[in-house]
PDB file of C-alpha atoms in Angstrom:
ATOM      1  CA  GLY A   1       7.260  33.474 -41.303  1.00 67.00           C
ATOM      2  CA  ALA A   2       7.918  32.219 -43.982  1.00 82.00           C
ATOM      3  CA  VAL A   3       9.171  28.070 -43.158  1.00 89.00           C
ATOM      4  CA  VAL A   4      11.975  26.576 -45.620  1.00 92.00           C
ATOM      5  CA  SER A   5      12.915  22.815 -44.441  1.00 93.00           C
ATOM      6  CA  GLN A   6      16.329  20.082 -45.435  1.00 95.00           C
ATOM      7  CA  HIS A   7      16.086  16.584 -45.249  1.00 96.00           C
ATOM      8  CA  PRO A   8      18.186  14.973 -43.891  1.00 96.00           C
ATOM      9  CA  SER A   9      19.138  16.798 -41.268  1.00 94.00           C
ATOM     10  CA  TRP A  10      22.569  15.027 -40.302  1.00 95.00           C
ATOM     11  CA  VAL A  11      23.616  12.064 -42.803  1.00 97.00           C
ATOM     12  CA  ILE A  12      26.729   9.894 -42.429  1.00 97.00           C
ATOM     13  CA  CYS A  13      28.292   8.415 -45.865  1.00 95.00           C
ATOM     14  CA  LYS A  14      31.210   6.353 -47.162  1.00 96.00           C
ATOM     15  CA  SER A  15      33.864   7.946 -49.359  1.00 97.00           C
ATOM     16  CA  GLY A  16      33.090   8.077 -52.885  1.00 96.00           C
ATOM     17  CA  THR A  17      29.108   7.446 -52.657  1.00 97.00           C
ATOM     18  CA  SER A  18      26.888  10.651 -53.842  1.00 97.00           C
ATOM     19  CA  VAL A  19      25.087  12.069 -51.109  1.00 97.00           C
ATOM     20  CA  LYS A  20      21.298  13.828 -51.872  1.00 97.00           C
ATOM     21  CA  ILE A  21      19.716  17.633 -49.531  1.00 97.00           C
ATOM     22  CA  GLU A  22      16.192  18.285 -49.885  1.00 97.00           C
ATOM     23  CA  CYS A  23      15.161  22.019 -49.394  1.00 96.00           C
ATOM     24  CA  ARG A  24      11.966  22.839 -49.377  1.00 95.00           C
ATOM     25  CA  SER A  25       9.737  26.113 -48.982  1.00 93.00           C
ATOM     26  CA  LEU A  26       6.704  24.715 -47.815  1.00 93.00           C
ATOM     27  CA  ASP A  27       4.779  28.178 -47.709  1.00 91.00           C
ATOM     28  CA  PHE A  28       5.647  30.212 -49.773  1.00 91.00           C
ATOM     29  CA  GLN A  29       6.830  29.532 -53.952  1.00 91.00           C
ATOM     30  CA  ALA A  30      10.757  30.397 -54.690  1.00 91.00           C
ATOM     31  CA  THR A  31      12.120  31.165 -57.323  1.00 89.00           C
ATOM     32  CA  THR A  32      15.724  31.750 -56.440  1.00 91.00           C
ATOM     33  CA  MET A  33      17.067  29.234 -53.849  1.00 94.00           C
ATOM     34  CA  PHE A  34      20.579  29.069 -52.542  1.00 94.00           C
ATOM     35  CA  TRP A  35      22.914  27.165 -51.091  1.00 96.00           C
ATOM     36  CA  TYR A  36      25.719  27.846 -48.788  1.00 94.00           C
ATOM     37  CA  ARG A  37      28.556  26.350 -47.049  1.00 94.00           C
ATOM     38  CA  GLN A  38      29.584  25.879 -42.641  1.00 88.00           C
ATOM     39  CA  PHE A  39      32.903  25.285 -41.816  1.00 80.00           C
ATOM     40  CA  PRO A  40      33.609  25.065 -37.179  1.00 75.00           C
ATOM     41  CA  LYS A  41      33.780  27.583 -36.202  1.00 70.00           C
ATOM     42  CA  GLN A  42      33.451  30.146 -39.804  1.00 74.00           C
ATOM     43  CA  SER A  43      30.553  32.298 -41.507  1.00 80.00           C
ATOM     44  CA  LEU A  44      28.592  30.865 -44.093  1.00 86.00           C
ATOM     45  CA  MET A  45      30.303  30.603 -47.335  1.00 90.00           C
ATOM     46  CA  LEU A  46      27.177  31.013 -50.963  1.00 91.00           C
ATOM     47  CA  MET A  47      28.109  28.030 -52.647  1.00 94.00           C
ATOM     48  CA  ALA A  48      26.005  28.985 -55.318  1.00 94.00           C
ATOM     49  CA  THR A  49      22.281  30.224 -56.784  1.00 92.00           C
ATOM     50  CA  SER A  50      19.643  28.151 -58.278  1.00 91.00           C
ATOM     51  CA  ASN A  51      16.600  30.817 -60.372  1.00 88.00           C
ATOM     52  CA  GLU A  52      13.161  27.336 -60.986  1.00 85.00           C
ATOM     53  CA  GLY A  53      13.669  25.946 -64.313  1.00 83.00           C
ATOM     54  CA  SER A  54      17.317  27.774 -65.289  1.00 85.00           C
ATOM     55  CA  LYS A  55      20.572  26.188 -64.294  1.00 88.00           C
ATOM     56  CA  ALA A  56      23.236  27.112 -61.130  1.00 92.00           C
ATOM     57  CA  THR A  57      25.140  30.034 -60.496  1.00 93.00           C
ATOM     58  CA  TYR A  58      28.335  28.916 -59.029  1.00 95.00           C
ATOM     59  CA  GLU A  59      30.359  30.747 -57.424  1.00 93.00           C
ATOM     60  CA  GLN A  60      34.496  31.281 -58.056  1.00 92.00           C
ATOM     61  CA  GLY A  61      35.765  27.739 -56.542  1.00 93.00           C
ATOM     62  CA  VAL A  62      33.159  25.736 -56.049  1.00 95.00           C
ATOM     63  CA  GLU A  63      32.627  22.767 -58.512  1.00 94.00           C
ATOM     64  CA  LYS A  64      29.628  22.231 -60.122  1.00 92.00           C
ATOM     65  CA  ASP A  65      30.532  18.978 -60.998  1.00 94.00           C
ATOM     66  CA  LYS A  66      30.748  17.207 -57.682  1.00 96.00           C
ATOM     67  CA  PHE A  67      27.921  20.178 -56.136  1.00 97.00           C
ATOM     68  CA  LEU A  68      24.947  19.055 -58.406  1.00 96.00           C
ATOM     69  CA  ILE A  69      22.454  21.362 -57.478  1.00 95.00           C
ATOM     70  CA  ASN A  70      18.314  21.070 -59.659  1.00 91.00           C
ATOM     71  CA  HIS A  71      15.954  23.470 -59.085  1.00 90.00           C
ATOM     72  CA  ALA A  72      12.972  21.212 -61.143  1.00 82.00           C
ATOM     73  CA  SER A  73       9.880  23.526 -58.503  1.00 90.00           C
ATOM     74  CA  LEU A  74       9.167  26.563 -57.167  1.00 91.00           C
ATOM     75  CA  THR A  75       9.155  24.262 -53.500  1.00 93.00           C
ATOM     76  CA  LEU A  76      12.334  22.238 -53.902  1.00 94.00           C
ATOM     77  CA  SER A  77      15.831  21.994 -54.277  1.00 94.00           C
ATOM     78  CA  THR A  78      17.954  19.777 -54.494  1.00 95.00           C
ATOM     79  CA  LEU A  79      22.149  19.427 -53.658  1.00 97.00           C
ATOM     80  CA  THR A  80      24.239  15.542 -54.681  1.00 97.00           C
ATOM     81  CA  VAL A  81      27.677  16.011 -53.891  1.00 97.00           C
ATOM     82  CA  THR A  82      28.980  13.136 -55.903  1.00 96.00           C
ATOM     83  CA  SER A  83      31.834  11.206 -55.154  1.00 96.00           C
ATOM     84  CA  ALA A  84      32.205  12.743 -51.883  1.00 96.00           C
ATOM     85  CA  HIS A  85      35.620  13.167 -49.602  1.00 96.00           C
ATOM     86  CA  PRO A  86      36.226  13.508 -46.018  1.00 95.00           C
ATOM     87  CA  GLU A  87      37.119  17.063 -47.506  1.00 94.00           C
ATOM     88  CA  ASP A  88      33.821  17.329 -48.620  1.00 95.00           C
ATOM     89  CA  SER A  89      32.046  17.141 -44.561  1.00 94.00           C
ATOM     90  CA  SER A  90      30.557  20.304 -43.072  1.00 93.00           C
ATOM     91  CA  PHE A  91      27.467  21.892 -42.289  1.00 92.00           C
ATOM     92  CA  TYR A  92      25.350  22.882 -45.867  1.00 95.00           C
ATOM     93  CA  ILE A  93      22.547  25.130 -45.363  1.00 94.00           C
ATOM     94  CA  CYS A  94      20.139  25.790 -47.964  1.00 95.00           C
ATOM     95  CA  SER A  95      17.904  29.110 -47.945  1.00 93.00           C
ATOM     96  CA  ALA A  96      14.535  30.594 -50.483  1.00 93.00           C
ATOM     97  CA  ARG A  97      13.148  33.768 -51.389  1.00 89.00           C
ATOM     98  CA  GLU A  98      10.342  34.745 -53.410  1.00 86.00           C
ATOM     99  CA  ALA A  99      10.292  36.785 -55.898  1.00 82.00           C
ATOM    100  CA  GLY A 100      10.029  40.378 -55.528  1.00 79.00           C
ATOM    101  CA  ASN A 101      10.821  39.798 -51.753  1.00 77.00           C
ATOM    102  CA  ASN A 102      14.433  40.595 -50.799  1.00 75.00           C
ATOM    103  CA  GLU A 103      14.765  38.609 -47.649  1.00 81.00           C
ATOM    104  CA  GLN A 104      15.991  34.905 -48.277  1.00 85.00           C
ATOM    105  CA  PHE A 105      14.748  32.626 -45.134  1.00 89.00           C
ATOM    106  CA  PHE A 106      17.502  29.763 -44.744  1.00 89.00           C
ATOM    107  CA  GLY A 107      16.701  26.122 -43.885  1.00 91.00           C
ATOM    108  CA  PRO A 108      17.989  24.113 -40.235  1.00 89.00           C
ATOM    109  CA  GLY A 109      20.929  22.860 -42.245  1.00 92.00           C
ATOM    110  CA  THR A 110      22.159  19.352 -43.292  1.00 95.00           C
ATOM    111  CA  ARG A 111      25.531  17.893 -41.268  1.00 93.00           C
ATOM    112  CA  LEU A 112      27.173  16.242 -43.378  1.00 95.00           C
ATOM    113  CA  THR A 113      30.125  13.538 -42.379  1.00 96.00           C
ATOM    114  CA  VAL A 114      32.424  11.365 -44.932  1.00 96.00           C
ATOM    115  CA  LEU A 115      34.339   8.464 -43.715  1.00 95.00           C
TER     116      LEU A 115
ATOM    117  CA  GLY B   1      36.778  42.525 -51.765  1.00 82.00           C
ATOM    118  CA  ASP B   2      33.667  42.444 -49.227  1.00 87.00           C
ATOM    119  CA  SER B   3      33.572  41.239 -45.983  1.00 90.00           C
ATOM    120  CA  VAL B   4      32.159  41.006 -42.875  1.00 94.00           C
ATOM    121  CA  THR B   5      33.999  40.584 -39.374  1.00 94.00           C
ATOM    122  CA  GLN B   6      32.407  39.951 -35.322  1.00 93.00           C
ATOM    123  CA  MET B   7      33.197  39.880 -32.399  1.00 88.00           C
ATOM    124  CA  GLU B   8      34.996  35.906 -32.082  1.00 86.00           C
ATOM    125  CA  GLY B   9      32.648  34.496 -29.164  1.00 86.00           C
ATOM    126  CA  PRO B  10      31.503  32.781 -27.268  1.00 94.00           C
ATOM    127  CA  VAL B  11      29.798  35.776 -24.962  1.00 96.00           C
ATOM    128  CA  THR B  12      28.563  34.541 -21.550  1.00 97.00           C
ATOM    129  CA  LEU B  13      26.765  36.718 -19.231  1.00 97.00           C
ATOM    130  CA  SER B  14      23.881  36.549 -16.535  1.00 97.00           C
ATOM    131  CA  GLU B  15      20.258  37.301 -16.847  1.00 97.00           C
ATOM    132  CA  GLU B  16      19.143  41.293 -17.082  1.00 97.00           C
ATOM    133  CA  ALA B  17      22.691  42.763 -18.454  1.00 97.00           C
ATOM    134  CA  PHE B  18      24.194  44.014 -21.561  1.00 98.00           C
ATOM    135  CA  LEU B  19      24.636  42.888 -23.925  1.00 97.00           C
ATOM    136  CA  THR B  20      27.306  44.593 -27.516  1.00 97.00           C
ATOM    137  CA  ILE B  21      28.335  42.327 -30.289  1.00 97.00           C
ATOM    138  CA  ASN B  22      30.365  43.932 -32.492  1.00 97.00           C
ATOM    139  CA  CYS B  23      30.384  43.537 -36.405  1.00 97.00           C
ATOM    140  CA  THR B  24      32.446  45.753 -38.682  1.00 97.00           C
ATOM    141  CA  TYR B  25      32.233  45.054 -42.561  1.00 96.00           C
ATOM    142  CA  THR B  26      34.408  46.005 -45.715  1.00 95.00           C
ATOM    143  CA  ALA B  27      32.036  46.974 -49.359  1.00 92.00           C
ATOM    144  CA  THR B  28      32.830  48.210 -52.016  1.00 86.00           C
ATOM    145  CA  GLY B  29      29.651  50.104 -52.651  1.00 83.00           C
ATOM    146  CA  TYR B  30      26.924  50.764 -50.551  1.00 86.00           C
ATOM    147  CA  PRO B  31      25.104  47.778 -48.794  1.00 92.00           C
ATOM    148  CA  SER B  32      22.256  46.611 -46.667  1.00 92.00           C
ATOM    149  CA  LEU B  33      23.618  45.030 -42.991  1.00 94.00           C
ATOM    150  CA  PHE B  34      21.307  42.811 -41.490  1.00 94.00           C
ATOM    151  CA  TRP B  35      21.876  40.501 -38.153  1.00 96.00           C
ATOM    152  CA  TYR B  36      20.928  36.578 -38.155  1.00 95.00           C
ATOM    153  CA  VAL B  37      20.212  34.460 -34.900  1.00 94.00           C
ATOM    154  CA  GLN B  38      20.413  30.446 -35.010  1.00 89.00           C
ATOM    155  CA  TYR B  39      18.567  28.980 -32.449  1.00 88.00           C
ATOM    156  CA  PRO B  40      20.719  25.350 -31.605  1.00 81.00           C
ATOM    157  CA  GLY B  41      18.441  22.872 -34.076  1.00 73.00           C
ATOM    158  CA  GLU B  42      17.436  25.930 -36.260  1.00 77.00           C
ATOM    159  CA  GLY B  43      18.051  27.675 -39.007  1.00 78.00           C
ATOM    160  CA  LEU B  44      19.079  30.859 -39.454  1.00 86.00           C
ATOM    161  CA  GLN B  45      16.453  33.897 -38.521  1.00 89.00           C
ATOM    162  CA  LEU B  46      16.255  38.147 -39.360  1.00 91.00           C
ATOM    163  CA  LEU B  47      16.719  39.917 -36.343  1.00 96.00           C
ATOM    164  CA  LEU B  48      16.586  43.375 -37.719  1.00 96.00           C
ATOM    165  CA  LYS B  49      18.397  44.867 -41.117  1.00 94.00           C
ATOM    166  CA  ALA B  50      19.713  48.093 -41.888  1.00 95.00           C
ATOM    167  CA  THR B  51      19.844  49.393 -45.387  1.00 91.00           C
ATOM    168  CA  LYS B  52      21.259  52.689 -45.531  1.00 91.00           C
ATOM    169  CA  ALA B  53      23.898  54.742 -43.215  1.00 93.00           C
ATOM    170  CA  ASP B  54      22.252  56.097 -39.132  1.00 95.00           C
ATOM    171  CA  ASP B  55      19.443  54.055 -40.216  1.00 96.00           C
ATOM    172  CA  LYS B  56      18.532  51.574 -36.825  1.00 97.00           C
ATOM    173  CA  GLY B  57      17.415  48.521 -36.890  1.00 97.00           C
ATOM    174  CA  SER B  58      15.574  47.308 -33.960  1.00 97.00           C
ATOM    175  CA  ASN B  59      13.772  44.384 -32.777  1.00 97.00           C
ATOM    176  CA  LYS B  60      12.820  42.164 -29.717  1.00 95.00           C
ATOM    177  CA  GLY B  61      14.757  44.697 -27.987  1.00 97.00           C
ATOM    178  CA  PHE B  62      18.088  44.917 -29.773  1.00 98.00           C
ATOM    179  CA  GLU B  63      18.763  47.411 -32.153  1.00 98.00           C
ATOM    180  CA  ALA B  64      21.684  48.437 -34.602  1.00 98.00           C
ATOM    181  CA  THR B  65      22.770  51.388 -36.104  1.00 98.00           C
ATOM    182  CA  TYR B  66      24.561  51.684 -39.077  1.00 97.00           C
ATOM    183  CA  ARG B  67      27.296  53.644 -38.870  1.00 97.00           C
ATOM    184  CA  LYS B  68      29.090  54.539 -42.266  1.00 94.00           C
ATOM    185  CA  GLU B  69      32.429  56.562 -40.923  1.00 95.00           C
ATOM    186  CA  THR B  70      33.067  53.682 -38.932  1.00 96.00           C
ATOM    187  CA  THR B  71      32.056  50.910 -41.209  1.00 96.00           C
ATOM    188  CA  SER B  72      29.962  49.442 -38.408  1.00 97.00           C
ATOM    189  CA  PHE B  73      27.184  47.773 -36.980  1.00 98.00           C
ATOM    190  CA  HIS B  74      27.108  46.726 -33.601  1.00 98.00           C
ATOM    191  CA  LEU B  75      24.437  44.379 -32.179  1.00 98.00           C
ATOM    192  CA  GLU B  76      23.410  45.516 -28.975  1.00 98.00           C
ATOM    193  CA  LYS B  77      20.790  44.835 -25.878  1.00 98.00           C
ATOM    194  CA  GLY B  78      19.751  46.400 -22.812  1.00 97.00           C
ATOM    195  CA  SER B  79      19.035  43.565 -21.313  1.00 96.00           C
ATOM    196  CA  VAL B  80      19.621  39.835 -22.246  1.00 97.00           C
ATOM    197  CA  GLN B  81      17.226  37.254 -21.274  1.00 97.00           C
ATOM    198  CA  VAL B  82      17.899  33.156 -21.156  1.00 96.00           C
ATOM    199  CA  SER B  83      15.950  32.804 -23.877  1.00 95.00           C
ATOM    200  CA  ASP B  84      17.983  35.113 -26.135  1.00 97.00           C
ATOM    201  CA  SER B  85      21.169  31.849 -25.842  1.00 96.00           C
ATOM    202  CA  ALA B  86      21.856  31.262 -29.474  1.00 95.00           C
ATOM    203  CA  VAL B  87      24.509  32.305 -32.394  1.00 93.00           C
ATOM    204  CA  TYR B  88      24.180  35.209 -33.652  1.00 96.00           C
ATOM    205  CA  PHE B  89      25.041  36.470 -36.969  1.00 95.00           C
ATOM    206  CA  CYS B  90      26.697  39.213 -39.193  1.00 96.00           C
ATOM    207  CA  ALA B  91      26.135  39.947 -42.528  1.00 94.00           C
ATOM    208  CA  LEU B  92      25.276  42.167 -45.562  1.00 93.00           C
ATOM    209  CA  THR B  93      25.117  42.102 -49.468  1.00 89.00           C
ATOM    210  CA  LEU B  94      25.238  44.604 -51.571  1.00 83.00           C
ATOM    211  CA  TYR B  95      22.390  45.848 -54.457  1.00 67.00           C
ATOM    212  CA  ASN B  96      20.234  43.160 -55.888  1.00 67.00           C
ATOM    213  CA  PHE B  97      20.582  41.269 -51.980  1.00 69.00           C
ATOM    214  CA  ASN B  98      21.566  37.390 -54.415  1.00 75.00           C
ATOM    215  CA  LYS B  99      25.194  37.376 -52.169  1.00 82.00           C
ATOM    216  CA  PHE B 100      25.176  37.477 -48.778  1.00 87.00           C
ATOM    217  CA  TYR B 101      28.647  38.307 -47.128  1.00 89.00           C
ATOM    218  CA  PHE B 102      28.619  36.506 -43.127  1.00 91.00           C
ATOM    219  CA  GLY B 103      30.350  37.171 -40.197  1.00 92.00           C
ATOM    220  CA  SER B 104      31.152  33.952 -38.240  1.00 90.00           C
ATOM    221  CA  GLY B 105      28.622  33.715 -35.719  1.00 92.00           C
ATOM    222  CA  THR B 106      29.162  35.148 -31.748  1.00 95.00           C
ATOM    223  CA  LYS B 107      27.750  32.391 -29.357  1.00 94.00           C
ATOM    224  CA  LEU B 108      25.689  34.500 -26.703  1.00 96.00           C
ATOM    225  CA  ASN B 109      25.359  32.439 -23.445  1.00 96.00           C
ATOM    226  CA  VAL B 110      23.086  33.621 -20.967  1.00 97.00           C
ATOM    227  CA  LYS B 111      22.769  32.242 -17.546  1.00 96.00           C
ATOM    228  CA  PRO B 112      20.326  32.743 -15.211  1.00 95.00           C
TER     229      PRO B 112
END
């Protein structure tokens, strides 16, 4: 099946710094990628949807200047958490979908801890 | 609004026991329903799905039936194995399959 990878799998950073998380589709071209956030014992919440070559569409309540999403190629999307604060600590999961296919393929997630 | 509610875990069972994980939903339209499984250290994997009322999704011995009258999509398996230990997520999507609404996940522990 289709494989989606994320890097890094976990990251610890200091408050005020920026962190970049990569999401790659390894064996298919992802025309659309999605970024989710998961708090402990809670469901995944969609943060934004990005189509290759276009600006991301953010869900209500998600700060687009804080969570920068770039989807510059059909196999790579990045999420940059800018000026991170402890409340940004969470588990971030991406998913990817290729054109003509409704199924989303999920990455393994990245755990971010901001000190 | 649209949402999914599933039973809290963890659920602990002995091998070969019968499994039920309850899932109910609220949707403004006609959703498609899914069960995803997440094994430790891995991403979510689609386990099964149903796109219309009365459809039954099945895979690897798991099955779930889309019940519109009770707005439910309960996951069942007749005989669980240790290898089934994972976190299970119920989810729905509407129309364009862009936005998924997930339940909070249910952790299943199967003991030998």
